Each structure stands twice: as structure tokens, then as C-alpha cells.
């Protein structure tokens, strides 16, 4: 009985979704999991006969991106968990994406095959080699239709460039280079060249005992190919310009909000660590996520954020328990919608939050099978912070901290979101009027 | 005292997490280890501040068990460098309450016999119960020959911090007491 439970746990663990990402057209949605697999969903074509039925996402391709590895030199196991997936914009019939685990980035080509050549001379239909002496005539092989097959092939493997654990990758708007970031370094790669990369940021101190901060995420500017930003565990963001110097240790902008001394606690450093940084689509803003808030920064204003949104401030009084059960180390991501008017991030109890930057309204929704049947409208949820709990509210103490939404993504143009809740993927669409 | 009890608990939990992270798949996570070290440091500082505030007359009291001492990993090449002179500058940089720190450091460096001559040791000065009983000595001149006897947990932690190169990931280690 005990053994069975253990096995079941490890089966589920590999299925835990660790990243989700729409491609630039929104036609494809990729998910990566702890078992190193990538599953790509494709939106079905909208049929004219049923215009009400918006295109649904179906599985398009599944492949094993990374395998567990062992670093013999350091006696360390390298997890196969996919940390990030980034799509390349489509340039031909095939689709390309970058996927990374802790140490290695891979470029995958996903292509369709719907024809195959038949009528070979030297081999028969089963593939067996024909005896040349039995061949009496020649024929030209022809392409015959076949069932659609989607193949994924690893086109490039970018390895051996990171001593520490890779936390993010970002494709440049020039579509020729990308960066991979670990705790202390940012490396610049050319998509065509796998045997070398350029180190452009290195914050490793000469004496590791003096280490006070690590890099938590980095992203290229969506339009300016020479600009990128990286966030730190101290709650600051640095904007760097690659034209300034080969090594971008000197930032050209530094974003940090002074700490409010009244909220200082034992855990101030942990909760101020930025877990995600995202440029807005228009390139004018930056969004950062720390443990309790999401902040929107104007690139022109470094001393404080433009907007701060409280994700789950009711947890502020629970930091000690969250520290003990490790939840305080959870790394939540954040996303912009296509028009940069709404931002979204996850929370606990399978709740996720959306903030409308224009109306200043926010909503809490839940991703759960019990509460949402297909085509049902999601009901806003509310957490009761104290006093009398209303009928539909949930109290802070009843929240399930094992159900966390760390990864979400928003369709680039439409109001379609994908939310990863442990090992389940939820796709929500706007109501059709 | 509430604050000092909480600080102590936080330190214990941090130690436990640092210890268990050794056996985690994927190796030591630098970010997590750093955050735990920072929490431990700030809990330690608050613990000392609370202790000092609790008994202002006994500010000079020795807290051997709770003291953090810089230690050299057994395999590190610079074991031969004199640690006592190195610890003090590092302590100053790292710590808020330098005054208490310095006096406490000096107390640490005294031989144990000297400590027992104190007439009165309040409850607060008693060794916290969460740390093992081994006493560490950090005496000038004795270090090159005698590596610090540290908590075996942290020696292991230090040894398997191979990801971080030769240097120790922690700038403080709890001395065995």
C-alpha cells in the first residue's frame, strides 16, 4: 500500500506542469513538465458551420525534450524539468521553440508530414532491402498522402555554458540571438552556433562569501534588440544596453523601490525577491512579481513603480507558516494581455488574479474541475480576511497551499488564457456574445 | 521573550532546510540557499538584539551556542590564513549591532575556562537548546593546526556545495557548541 502510494506520487510529480507559453500567433500553446516532456496544443480551425464554437486547443505534438542527466564531475543530478519554453516567430511551415532545463537549452523544430514517398526500387513497402537481382524494372517513387504526423526534432543543443541553474531564456527581437540566464550570469547565444556563447552579465563576486544577490529572471526588450532587463533577489531590476559595452555589468537603468520600514520582518528579503519580470508588448513598461505583489514600472521612472497590485496581502500575517512549509519560496509568474491593459498572476488554492490597469478593478478566479464545467462562466472568488465570512467566501485558513498557480499565459491577441494548476492545464476563453 | 523565541525557531528551521537541500535532486539551489542564509542572519541579529535588550546589564554575556563564527571548510586552500583577523572585518560588514558583535567575538575567542568565572549567568545566556553540545574554540595561533570543530551538518553542506566552486556558500556557519 505504501509502495503504491509512493509510485503514484512520483508519477504525478513528473506530470506537474512547469511552464506554459503561447506562440506569437496564439495558434499553438506549449507546456513543459517536470518529467522533461513538452506537449504542444494547436487551436482547431474555426468552422463556418459553427461560428459560436471558438477554436479549441487539442494536442498537436508531444515529445521528450530533456532527460535526466548526471554531472559526474560534481556528482550532481541534473533535473529534466523544463524551466522555460520560448517560441520563435514562425518563418516557414515549421514551428520552432526553445526549451530549457537547469543546464541545457534546446531548439526544437516541430513540423508536419502528410505525404510519404512510395514505390522505391531498392526496398519494398516494409522497408526490407530487395535483392538487386530480382529488380527487373525501374519506377519513380511518388509522394502519397498519409495520416498527418507531427515530428519534433532537436535542431540545436546549447549546453555547457551554465554553472548555476538556468531560470529564464528570452529570444531577441532580431530573431538571431537569445539569452539564457542563471543565478549569476547571463549568456548571449546565436541560434545557429551551439559551441560558444558570450557572457554579457556576471554578478559572481570574487569571494562567494560576499554574495548578497542573485539574478532571478531576464528578458529582452520586445522591440529594441540591444536592450534587456534582469531582476534580482533583492527586488531590483536592471536595464542594460548591449551597445554600451561587451560586458553589461553596468546597468543603464536601475529600478528599485525603497523598502517600507513599517513592513519589515524576518522575511522581508524573501518576499521582496522578484520571481518574474516581463516587458509589456508596447515596450514601455516592465512588470515584476514578488511574493505578495505585482508591480508595473514605467521605463522612464526608476525610483518607484507606476502601479502596485496586492495579489494576496492576507498572507502577510502568515509568512512564518509559509516559510516553514516552503511556500514562501514559490516563484509566481505574471503576464500581460495583448493590449497591456490587464495583467494576470497566480496565487494559492488554484486561484489566479487579474488586474485591469484602466478601471483598477481586479478579480479572483479559480481553476478547478469541481467549480467549472465546460462552457460555464467562471465565478469570481473572494477570500475572507477577517470577521464574518460570507456564504461564498473562503477563509484564509481554509486555503489549500499545495494547489498553487505559478504558470499562466495569455494569448497574444485574444482573451484566451492558459493556466497550469499542478498537473492540469486549464484554458479559458472570453464569452462569445 | 516572544521575538527571541521566534528568531530562534526561524534559525532552526533555516538550518533544517539548508541541511535537507543537500539531498535534493538537481543539486544545491543558490537562490534558495542565499535567501535562507539571509533569513538566518537577520533572525540571528534580532535574537542578539533581543537578548541584549532583555538584559542590558549583561550585554557582555557570552552566548557561545548562538554565536556565528566564520569557519574555513576543511578542504579550502586558505585554511592556513589566520581566521581571527578575518572574522572581525567580515562581522562588521555583515552585522548591524557591531558593538555587541565585537564584544561577543572577543568572548568567543577566550578559552572556556575564563567564561566560567562569570558570577552570574542569566537564563538568557544559557545555551539555546536547539544546538548540539560540542564546543568550538577559535584561538589565535591554534587555527592552522586545528581546524574548527563545526557541526557535522554544516561541514557536509560546505563540502557538497561543489556547484559554488571552491569558496563556501555560507559566510556564516553555526559553530558547534
Coordinates of C-alpha atoms in Angstrom, one line a residue:
Chain A
X1 CA 0.0 0.0 0.0
X2 CA 2.8 2.4 1.0
X3 CA 4.8 1.5 -2.1
X4 CA 1.8 2.0 -4.3
X5 CA 1.3 5.5 -2.9
X6 CA 4.9 6.3 -3.5
X7 CA 4.8 5.3 -7.1
X8 CA 1.6 7.2 -7.7
X9 CA 3.3 10.3 -6.2
X10 CA 6.3 10.0 -8.5
X11 CA 4.0 9.5 -11.5
X12 CA 2.1 12.6 -10.7
X13 CA 5.3 14.6 -10.0
X14 CA 6.5 14.1 -13.5
X15 CA 3.3 15.4 -14.8
X16 CA 3.5 18.7 -12.9
X17 CA 3.4 21.5 -15.4
X18 CA 6.4 23.7 -15.0
X19 CA 5.9 26.2 -17.9
X20 CA 3.2 27.3 -20.4
X21 CA 3.6 29.5 -23.4
X22 CA 1.5 30.6 -26.4
X23 CA 3.4 31.1 -29.6
X24 CA 3.4 34.6 -31.2
X25 CA 0.2 33.9 -33.3
X26 CA -1.6 32.2 -30.5
X27 CA -2.2 29.2 -32.7
X28 CA 0.0 27.0 -30.6
X29 CA 0.3 26.5 -26.8
X30 CA 3.3 24.7 -25.4
X31 CA 3.5 23.2 -21.9
X32 CA 6.6 21.8 -20.3
X33 CA 6.6 19.5 -17.3
X34 CA 8.8 18.1 -14.5
X35 CA 9.3 14.9 -16.4
X36 CA 11.1 16.8 -19.2
X37 CA 8.2 16.5 -21.7
X38 CA 6.8 19.2 -23.9
X39 CA 3.2 19.0 -25.0
X40 CA 2.1 21.3 -27.8
X41 CA -1.6 22.1 -28.3
X42 CA -3.0 23.5 -31.5
X43 CA -6.1 25.6 -32.0
X44 CA -8.5 23.9 -34.3
X45 CA -9.7 25.9 -37.2
X46 CA -12.9 27.7 -36.6
X47 CA -15.6 26.1 -38.6
X48 CA -18.0 28.1 -40.6
X49 CA -20.9 25.8 -39.7
X50 CA -20.4 26.5 -36.0
X51 CA -19.2 30.1 -35.6
X52 CA -20.2 30.0 -32.0
X53 CA -17.8 27.3 -31.2
X54 CA -14.5 29.1 -30.9
X55 CA -11.4 27.1 -31.9
X56 CA -10.5 24.7 -29.1
X57 CA -7.0 23.5 -28.3
X58 CA -6.1 19.9 -29.0
X59 CA -2.9 18.0 -28.5
X60 CA -0.7 18.6 -31.6
X61 CA 2.7 17.1 -30.6
X62 CA 4.3 15.5 -27.5
X63 CA 7.9 14.9 -27.2
X64 CA 10.6 14.3 -24.6
X65 CA 12.7 17.4 -24.6
X66 CA 15.1 16.7 -21.8
X67 CA 16.3 13.6 -20.0
X68 CA 17.7 13.4 -16.5
X69 CA 21.5 13.7 -16.6
X70 CA 24.3 13.2 -14.2
X71 CA 27.2 15.6 -13.9
X72 CA 30.0 13.2 -12.9
X73 CA 32.5 15.8 -12.2
X74 CA 30.4 17.5 -9.5
X75 CA 28.4 14.4 -8.5
X76 CA 25.2 16.2 -9.2
X77 CA 22.0 15.1 -10.8
X78 CA 20.6 17.4 -13.4
X79 CA 16.8 17.6 -13.4
X80 CA 15.0 17.1 -16.6
X81 CA 12.3 19.6 -15.5
X82 CA 11.5 22.1 -18.2
X83 CA 12.0 25.5 -16.7
X84 CA 11.0 27.7 -19.7
X85 CA 9.8 27.4 -23.2
X86 CA 10.0 30.3 -25.7
X87 CA 8.7 30.2 -29.2
X88 CA 10.4 31.7 -32.2
X89 CA 8.1 33.6 -34.5
X90 CA 7.1 31.5 -37.5
X91 CA 9.1 32.0 -40.6
X92 CA 8.1 28.9 -42.7
X93 CA 5.9 25.9 -42.4
X94 CA 7.7 24.5 -39.4
X95 CA 7.4 25.8 -35.8
X96 CA 10.5 26.4 -33.6
X97 CA 10.7 26.6 -29.9
X98 CA 13.5 26.8 -27.3
X99 CA 13.1 24.7 -24.2
X100 CA 15.4 24.6 -21.3
X101 CA 16.1 22.7 -18.1
X102 CA 18.6 23.7 -15.4
X103 CA 21.7 23.4 -17.7
X104 CA 20.8 22.9 -21.3
X105 CA 18.8 24.9 -23.9
X106 CA 17.5 23.1 -26.9
X107 CA 16.0 24.3 -30.2
X108 CA 13.2 22.1 -31.4
X109 CA 11.6 22.0 -34.8
X110 CA 8.1 20.9 -35.0
X111 CA 7.0 20.0 -38.5
X112 CA 4.2 18.2 -40.2
X113 CA 4.4 15.3 -42.5
X114 CA 1.4 14.4 -44.5
X115 CA 2.9 12.7 -47.5
X116 CA 5.4 9.9 -47.9
X117 CA 7.3 8.5 -50.8
X118 CA 6.2 5.1 -52.1
X119 CA 7.5 2.9 -54.8
X120 CA 11.1 2.6 -54.0
X121 CA 13.2 0.4 -56.2
X122 CA 15.8 -0.9 -53.7
X123 CA 13.4 -1.6 -50.9
X124 CA 9.9 -2.9 -50.6
X125 CA 7.0 -1.3 -48.7
X126 CA 8.0 -2.9 -45.4
X127 CA 11.5 -1.4 -45.7
X128 CA 13.2 -4.7 -46.4
X129 CA 16.0 -4.5 -48.9
X130 CA 15.2 -6.1 -52.2
X131 CA 17.6 -8.5 -53.8
X132 CA 19.0 -6.5 -56.7
X133 CA 18.9 -9.5 -59.0
X134 CA 15.1 -9.5 -58.6
X135 CA 14.7 -6.0 -59.9
X136 CA 13.6 -6.1 -63.5
X137 CA 12.2 -2.6 -64.0
X138 CA 12.7 0.9 -62.6
X139 CA 10.0 3.2 -61.3
X140 CA 10.0 6.7 -59.9
X141 CA 8.8 6.9 -56.3
X142 CA 5.7 9.1 -55.9
X143 CA 4.5 11.0 -52.9
X144 CA 1.3 9.6 -51.5
X145 CA -0.8 11.2 -48.8
X146 CA -0.6 9.7 -45.4
X147 CA -2.1 10.4 -42.0
X148 CA -0.8 13.6 -40.6
X149 CA 2.3 13.0 -38.5
X150 CA 3.8 15.8 -36.4
X151 CA 7.5 15.3 -35.7
X152 CA 9.7 17.1 -33.3
X153 CA 13.4 17.1 -33.9
X154 CA 16.1 18.7 -31.8
X155 CA 17.9 21.0 -34.2
X156 CA 20.4 22.6 -31.8
X157 CA 21.6 21.9 -28.3
X158 CA 23.1 24.7 -26.4
X159 CA 25.0 23.2 -23.5
X160 CA 27.9 23.6 -21.0
X161 CA 27.5 27.3 -20.6
X162 CA 26.0 27.5 -17.1
X163 CA 27.5 26.6 -13.8
X164 CA 24.3 27.6 -11.9
X165 CA 20.7 26.8 -12.6
X166 CA 19.1 28.4 -15.7
X167 CA 16.0 30.3 -14.7
X168 CA 15.0 32.0 -17.9
X169 CA 15.5 32.3 -21.7
X170 CA 14.5 35.1 -24.0
X171 CA 14.6 35.4 -27.8
X172 CA 15.8 38.7 -29.2
X173 CA 13.6 40.7 -31.5
X174 CA 16.4 40.3 -34.1
X175 CA 15.4 36.6 -34.2
X176 CA 19.1 35.6 -34.4
X177 CA 20.1 35.6 -30.8
X178 CA 18.8 34.7 -27.5
X179 CA 19.9 34.9 -23.8
X180 CA 19.9 32.2 -21.2
X181 CA 20.2 33.3 -17.6
X182 CA 21.3 31.5 -14.4
X183 CA 21.7 32.7 -10.8
X184 CA 24.8 34.7 -11.5
X185 CA 25.2 35.1 -15.3
X186 CA 23.5 36.0 -18.5
X187 CA 24.8 34.4 -21.7
X188 CA 24.1 35.5 -25.2
X189 CA 23.8 32.9 -28.0
X190 CA 23.4 32.9 -31.7
X191 CA 20.7 30.5 -32.7
X192 CA 23.0 28.9 -35.3
X193 CA 26.0 28.5 -33.1
X194 CA 26.0 26.0 -30.3
X195 CA 29.6 25.7 -29.3
X196 CA 30.0 29.1 -27.9
X197 CA 28.1 31.9 -26.1
X198 CA 29.0 35.3 -24.9
X199 CA 28.7 36.1 -21.3
X200 CA 27.1 39.6 -21.0
X201 CA 26.3 39.8 -17.3
X202 CA 28.3 38.3 -14.5
X203 CA 27.5 39.2 -10.9
X204 CA 29.5 36.5 -9.3
X205 CA 31.7 38.1 -6.6
X206 CA 35.4 37.3 -6.4
X207 CA 34.7 35.8 -2.9
X208 CA 31.5 33.8 -2.8
X209 CA 31.1 34.6 0.8
X210 CA 30.2 38.2 -0.3
X211 CA 27.3 37.0 -2.3
X212 CA 24.3 39.1 -1.5
X213 CA 22.0 38.8 -4.5
X214 CA 21.3 36.5 -7.5
X215 CA 19.6 37.1 -10.8
X216 CA 16.1 35.7 -10.9
X217 CA 14.9 36.4 -14.4
X218 CA 16.0 38.2 -17.6
X219 CA 14.1 39.3 -20.7
X220 CA 14.9 41.1 -24.0
X221 CA 13.0 44.2 -24.8
X222 CA 10.3 43.4 -27.3
X223 CA 11.4 45.9 -29.9
X224 CA 14.9 47.1 -29.1
X225 CA 17.3 44.3 -29.9
X226 CA 20.1 45.9 -27.8
X227 CA 18.1 46.2 -24.5
X228 CA 17.4 43.6 -21.9
X229 CA 16.3 43.7 -18.3
X230 CA 17.2 41.4 -15.4
X231 CA 15.6 41.1 -12.0
X232 CA 17.4 40.3 -8.7
X233 CA 16.6 38.5 -5.5
X234 CA 16.9 41.9 -3.8
X235 CA 13.9 43.3 -5.5
X236 CA 15.6 45.4 -8.1
X237 CA 15.6 45.4 -11.9
X238 CA 18.4 46.5 -14.1
X239 CA 18.0 47.6 -17.7
X240 CA 21.1 47.1 -19.8
X241 CA 22.2 48.3 -23.2
X242 CA 24.4 45.9 -25.1
X243 CA 25.8 48.7 -27.2
X244 CA 27.5 50.3 -24.2
X245 CA 30.0 47.5 -23.5
X246 CA 30.6 43.9 -24.2
X247 CA 30.1 43.1 -20.6
X248 CA 26.9 44.7 -19.4
X249 CA 27.7 44.7 -15.7
X250 CA 26.9 48.4 -15.6
X251 CA 23.2 48.9 -16.0
X252 CA 21.9 51.9 -17.8
X253 CA 18.7 52.0 -15.6
X254 CA 18.2 50.7 -12.1
X255 CA 14.6 50.2 -10.8
X256 CA 14.1 49.8 -7.1
X257 CA 11.5 50.9 -4.6
X258 CA 12.8 51.8 -1.2
X259 CA 11.6 49.3 1.4
X260 CA 8.8 50.4 3.7
X261 CA 10.4 50.2 7.2
X262 CA 7.0 49.6 8.8
X263 CA 6.5 46.3 7.0
X264 CA 10.0 45.0 7.8
X265 CA 10.0 41.4 9.1
X266 CA 12.3 38.4 9.3
X267 CA 11.1 37.5 5.8
X268 CA 11.4 40.9 4.1
X269 CA 14.3 39.7 2.0
X270 CA 12.5 36.6 0.8
X271 CA 9.3 38.3 -0.1
X272 CA 11.0 41.1 -2.0
X273 CA 12.8 38.7 -4.2
X274 CA 11.4 39.1 -7.8
X275 CA 10.2 35.9 -9.3
X276 CA 9.4 37.1 -12.8
X277 CA 9.9 40.1 -15.0
X278 CA 8.0 40.8 -18.2
X279 CA 8.2 43.7 -20.6
X280 CA 4.8 45.0 -21.9
X281 CA 4.0 44.3 -25.5
X282 CA 4.5 48.0 -26.3
X283 CA 7.9 48.0 -24.7
X284 CA 7.1 51.0 -22.4
X285 CA 6.6 49.2 -19.2
X286 CA 8.0 46.4 -17.1
X287 CA 6.1 44.2 -14.8
X288 CA 7.6 42.4 -11.8
X289 CA 6.2 39.8 -9.4
X290 CA 7.4 39.3 -5.9
X291 CA 5.8 37.1 -3.3
X292 CA 2.9 39.4 -2.4
X293 CA 2.6 42.0 -5.2
X294 CA 2.8 42.7 -8.9
X295 CA 4.3 46.0 -9.9
X296 CA 4.2 47.8 -13.1
X297 CA 7.2 50.1 -13.8
X298 CA 7.5 52.8 -16.3
X299 CA 10.8 52.5 -18.0
X300 CA 11.3 56.2 -17.6
X301 CA 10.9 56.2 -13.9
X302 CA 13.4 54.3 -11.8
X303 CA 12.7 55.3 -8.3
X304 CA 9.3 53.7 -7.8
X305 CA 6.8 51.6 -9.6
X306 CA 3.9 53.2 -11.6
X307 CA 1.4 50.8 -10.1
X308 CA 1.4 48.2 -7.3
X309 CA -1.2 45.5 -7.1
X310 CA -1.7 43.3 -4.0
X311 CA -2.1 39.7 -5.0
X312 CA -2.8 38.2 -1.7
X313 CA -1.9 40.6 1.1
X314 CA -3.8 38.5 3.6
X315 CA -0.7 36.2 3.6
X316 CA 1.4 38.9 5.1
X317 CA 0.4 37.7 8.6
X318 CA 1.1 34.1 7.7
X319 CA 4.7 34.4 6.5
X320 CA 6.1 32.4 9.3
X321 CA 4.0 29.3 8.4
X322 CA 4.6 29.8 4.7
X323 CA 8.3 29.9 5.5
X324 CA 8.0 26.6 7.4
X325 CA 6.1 24.8 4.7
X326 CA 8.3 26.3 2.0
X327 CA 5.6 28.1 0.2
X328 CA 7.4 31.4 0.7
X329 CA 9.9 30.3 -1.9
X330 CA 7.3 29.7 -4.6
X331 CA 8.0 31.6 -7.8
X332 CA 4.9 33.0 -9.3
X333 CA 4.9 34.3 -12.9
X334 CA 3.0 37.2 -14.3
X335 CA 1.6 38.0 -17.8
X336 CA 0.3 40.9 -19.8
X337 CA -2.7 40.6 -22.1
X338 CA -2.3 41.6 -25.7
X339 CA -3.1 45.2 -25.3
X340 CA -1.2 45.6 -22.0
X341 CA -4.4 46.8 -20.3
X342 CA -4.8 43.7 -18.0
X343 CA -2.2 41.8 -16.0
X344 CA -2.6 38.3 -14.5
X345 CA -0.8 36.3 -11.9
X346 CA -1.4 33.2 -9.9
X347 CA -2.0 32.5 -6.2
X348 CA -2.9 29.6 -3.9
X349 CA -5.9 27.4 -3.7
X350 CA -5.8 27.3 -7.5
X351 CA -6.8 31.0 -7.6
X352 CA -5.5 33.4 -10.1
X353 CA -5.9 37.1 -10.2
X354 CA -6.4 39.6 -13.0
X355 CA -6.0 43.4 -12.6
X356 CA -7.4 45.8 -15.1
X357 CA -5.0 48.7 -15.2
X358 CA -7.5 51.2 -16.6
X359 CA -10.5 50.5 -14.4
X360 CA -8.4 49.5 -11.4
X361 CA -10.8 46.6 -10.9
X362 CA -9.5 43.2 -10.0
X363 CA -11.0 39.7 -10.0
X364 CA -10.0 36.4 -8.4
X365 CA -10.9 33.3 -10.3
X366 CA -10.4 29.6 -9.6
X367 CA -9.1 26.9 -11.8
X368 CA -10.8 23.7 -10.6
X369 CA -12.8 20.9 -12.2
X370 CA -15.4 20.9 -9.5
X371 CA -16.3 24.5 -9.9
X372 CA -16.2 24.9 -13.7
X373 CA -17.9 22.7 -16.2
X374 CA -17.0 23.3 -19.9
X375 CA -18.7 26.4 -21.2
X376 CA -19.6 27.6 -17.7
X377 CA -18.8 31.1 -16.8
X378 CA -16.2 31.4 -14.0
X379 CA -17.5 32.8 -10.9
X380 CA -15.4 35.4 -9.1
X381 CA -14.0 34.2 -5.8
X382 CA -13.3 36.1 -2.6
X383 CA -11.0 35.4 0.3
X384 CA -12.4 36.5 3.6
X385 CA -9.7 38.3 5.6
X386 CA -11.4 38.6 8.9
X387 CA -14.6 39.0 10.6
X388 CA -17.7 37.4 9.4
X389 CA -17.3 35.1 6.4
X390 CA -19.9 35.4 3.8
X391 CA -21.5 32.4 2.1
X392 CA -19.3 32.2 -0.9
X393 CA -16.2 33.4 0.6
X394 CA -13.3 31.3 1.7
X395 CA -11.3 32.0 4.8
X396 CA -7.5 32.3 4.7
X397 CA -7.1 29.3 6.9
X398 CA -9.0 27.1 4.5
X399 CA -6.8 27.9 1.6
X400 CA -5.0 24.9 0.1
X401 CA -1.4 25.9 -0.2
X402 CA -0.5 22.8 -2.1
X403 CA -2.7 24.0 -5.0
X404 CA -0.7 26.8 -6.5
X405 CA -0.9 28.5 -9.8
X406 CA 2.7 29.5 -10.7
X407 CA 2.4 29.5 -14.5
X408 CA 0.0 31.3 -16.7
X409 CA 0.0 32.6 -20.2
X410 CA -2.2 35.0 -22.3
X411 CA -3.0 34.7 -26.0
X412 CA -1.2 37.5 -27.8
X413 CA -4.3 38.9 -29.4
X414 CA -7.4 37.4 -27.9
X415 CA -8.8 36.9 -24.5
X416 CA -7.7 33.3 -24.1
X417 CA -5.7 32.3 -21.1
X418 CA -4.0 29.1 -20.2
X419 CA -3.5 28.3 -16.5
X420 CA -1.4 25.5 -15.1
X421 CA -2.7 24.1 -11.9
X422 CA -0.2 21.4 -10.8
X423 CA -0.7 18.7 -13.4
X424 CA -3.7 20.1 -15.0
X425 CA -4.0 22.7 -17.8
X426 CA -7.0 25.0 -17.9
X427 CA -7.8 27.0 -21.0
X428 CA -10.3 29.8 -20.5
X429 CA -11.8 31.9 -23.3
X430 CA -13.9 35.0 -23.4
X431 CA -17.6 34.6 -23.5
X432 CA -18.9 34.7 -27.1
X433 CA -21.6 37.4 -27.4
Chain B
X1 CA 10.8 36.6 25.0
X2 CA 8.5 36.3 22.1
X3 CA 10.8 37.9 19.5
X4 CA 13.8 35.9 20.6
X5 CA 11.9 32.7 20.6
X6 CA 10.6 33.3 17.2
X7 CA 14.1 34.2 16.0
X8 CA 15.4 31.0 17.4
X9 CA 12.7 29.0 15.7
X10 CA 13.4 30.6 12.4
X11 CA 17.1 29.9 12.7
X12 CA 16.4 26.3 13.5
X13 CA 14.1 25.9 10.5
X14 CA 16.6 27.6 8.2
X15 CA 19.3 25.2 9.3
X16 CA 17.0 22.3 8.7
X17 CA 16.1 23.5 5.2
X18 CA 19.8 24.1 4.4
X19 CA 20.6 20.7 5.6
X20 CA 17.9 18.9 3.7
X21 CA 18.6 20.8 0.5
X22 CA 21.8 18.8 0.2
X23 CA 19.9 15.7 -0.7
X24 CA 17.6 17.5 -3.1
X25 CA 17.6 16.4 -6.7
X26 CA 19.3 18.8 -9.0
X27 CA 21.9 20.0 -6.6
X28 CA 22.0 22.9 -4.2
X29 CA 19.9 25.9 -5.3
X30 CA 21.9 29.0 -4.9
X31 CA 19.0 31.4 -4.7
X32 CA 17.2 29.4 -2.0
X33 CA 20.4 28.9 0.0
X34 CA 21.1 32.6 -0.2
X35 CA 17.6 33.5 1.0
X36 CA 17.8 31.0 3.9
X37 CA 21.2 32.4 4.9
X38 CA 19.8 36.0 4.8
X39 CA 16.8 34.9 7.0
X40 CA 19.1 33.2 9.4
X41 CA 21.4 36.2 9.6
X42 CA 18.5 38.6 10.3
X43 CA 17.0 36.2 12.8
X44 CA 20.3 35.9 14.5
X45 CA 20.7 39.7 14.6
X46 CA 17.3 40.1 16.0
X47 CA 17.9 37.3 18.5
X48 CA 21.0 39.0 19.8
X49 CA 19.4 42.4 19.9
X50 CA 16.5 40.9 21.8
X51 CA 18.9 39.2 24.2
X52 CA 20.9 42.4 24.7
X53 CA 17.7 44.4 25.2
X54 CA 16.4 41.9 27.7
X55 CA 19.3 42.1 30.0
X56 CA 21.1 45.4 29.4
X57 CA 23.5 44.8 32.3
X58 CA 24.6 41.6 30.8
X59 CA 25.3 42.9 27.3
X60 CA 28.7 41.4 27.6
X61 CA 27.4 38.0 28.3
X62 CA 28.7 35.1 26.3
X63 CA 26.3 33.2 24.1
X64 CA 28.6 30.6 22.7
X65 CA 26.0 28.4 21.3
X66 CA 24.2 31.1 19.4
X67 CA 27.3 32.8 18.0
X68 CA 28.0 32.6 14.4
X69 CA 31.6 32.1 13.5
X70 CA 33.3 32.2 10.2
X71 CA 34.8 28.9 9.6
X72 CA 37.0 27.6 6.9
X73 CA 35.9 24.4 5.1
X74 CA 38.2 21.5 5.7
X75 CA 39.3 21.4 2.2
X76 CA 39.7 25.1 1.4
X77 CA 43.1 26.2 0.4
X78 CA 43.1 29.3 2.7
X79 CA 42.7 27.4 5.9
X80 CA 46.2 28.5 6.7
X81 CA 45.2 32.1 6.8
X82 CA 44.6 33.4 10.3
X83 CA 40.8 33.3 10.7
X84 CA 40.5 35.5 13.7
X85 CA 41.7 38.6 11.9
X86 CA 39.5 37.8 9.0
X87 CA 36.4 37.2 11.0
X88 CA 36.2 40.6 12.6
X89 CA 36.1 42.7 9.4
X90 CA 33.5 40.4 7.9
X91 CA 31.5 40.5 11.1
X92 CA 31.5 44.3 11.0
X93 CA 30.3 44.5 7.4
X94 CA 27.6 41.9 7.8
X95 CA 26.2 42.8 11.1
X96 CA 24.0 45.7 12.3
X97 CA 24.8 45.6 16.0
X98 CA 28.6 45.7 15.7
X99 CA 29.1 46.7 19.3
X100 CA 27.5 43.5 20.7
X101 CA 29.2 41.5 18.0
X102 CA 32.7 42.7 18.7
X103 CA 32.4 42.1 22.4
X104 CA 30.8 38.8 21.8
X105 CA 33.5 37.8 19.4
X106 CA 36.2 38.5 21.9
X107 CA 34.3 36.4 24.4
X108 CA 34.3 33.6 21.9
X109 CA 38.0 33.7 21.5
X110 CA 38.6 33.3 25.2
X111 CA 39.3 29.9 26.4
X112 CA 36.3 28.2 28.0
X113 CA 37.8 28.2 31.5
X114 CA 37.6 32.0 31.5
X115 CA 33.9 32.0 30.7
X116 CA 33.1 30.0 33.8
X117 CA 34.5 32.6 36.1
X118 CA 31.5 34.8 35.5
X119 CA 29.5 35.1 38.6
X120 CA 26.0 35.3 37.2
X121 CA 24.7 33.8 34.1
X122 CA 21.1 34.7 33.5
X123 CA 18.7 32.4 31.8
X124 CA 19.1 34.3 28.5
X125 CA 22.7 33.5 28.5
X126 CA 22.1 29.8 28.8
X127 CA 22.9 27.8 25.8
X128 CA 19.9 27.6 23.5
X129 CA 18.7 24.1 23.5
X130 CA 18.5 23.7 19.7
X131 CA 22.2 23.3 19.1
X132 CA 24.4 20.3 19.8
X133 CA 26.7 20.4 22.8
X134 CA 30.1 20.4 21.1
X135 CA 32.2 23.5 22.0
X136 CA 34.2 25.2 19.4
X137 CA 37.5 27.0 20.1
X138 CA 38.8 29.8 18.0
X139 CA 42.1 30.8 19.5
X140 CA 44.8 32.8 17.7
X141 CA 47.6 30.6 16.6
X142 CA 45.8 27.4 17.1
X143 CA 43.8 27.5 13.9
X144 CA 46.3 26.4 11.3
X145 CA 46.9 23.2 13.2
X146 CA 43.4 22.7 14.5
X147 CA 40.5 23.2 12.1
X148 CA 37.4 24.3 13.8
X149 CA 35.2 21.6 15.2
X150 CA 32.0 22.5 13.5
X151 CA 28.6 21.0 13.4
X152 CA 29.0 18.0 11.1
X153 CA 25.9 19.0 9.3
X154 CA 27.4 22.2 8.0
X155 CA 30.7 20.6 7.1
X156 CA 28.8 18.3 4.9
X157 CA 26.8 21.2 3.5
X158 CA 30.0 23.0 2.7
X159 CA 31.6 20.0 1.1
X160 CA 28.8 19.4 -1.2
X161 CA 28.4 23.0 -2.3
X162 CA 30.5 21.9 -5.2
X163 CA 28.4 24.0 -7.6
X164 CA 29.8 27.1 -6.0
X165 CA 33.3 26.4 -6.7
X166 CA 35.9 26.4 -4.0
X167 CA 34.5 29.0 -1.9
X168 CA 32.0 28.3 0.8
X169 CA 28.4 29.3 0.1
X170 CA 27.7 30.4 3.6
X171 CA 29.6 33.3 5.1
X172 CA 28.5 32.2 8.5
X173 CA 28.2 28.8 10.0
X174 CA 26.8 28.0 13.3
X175 CA 29.6 26.8 15.5
X176 CA 29.1 23.7 17.4
X177 CA 28.6 24.5 20.9

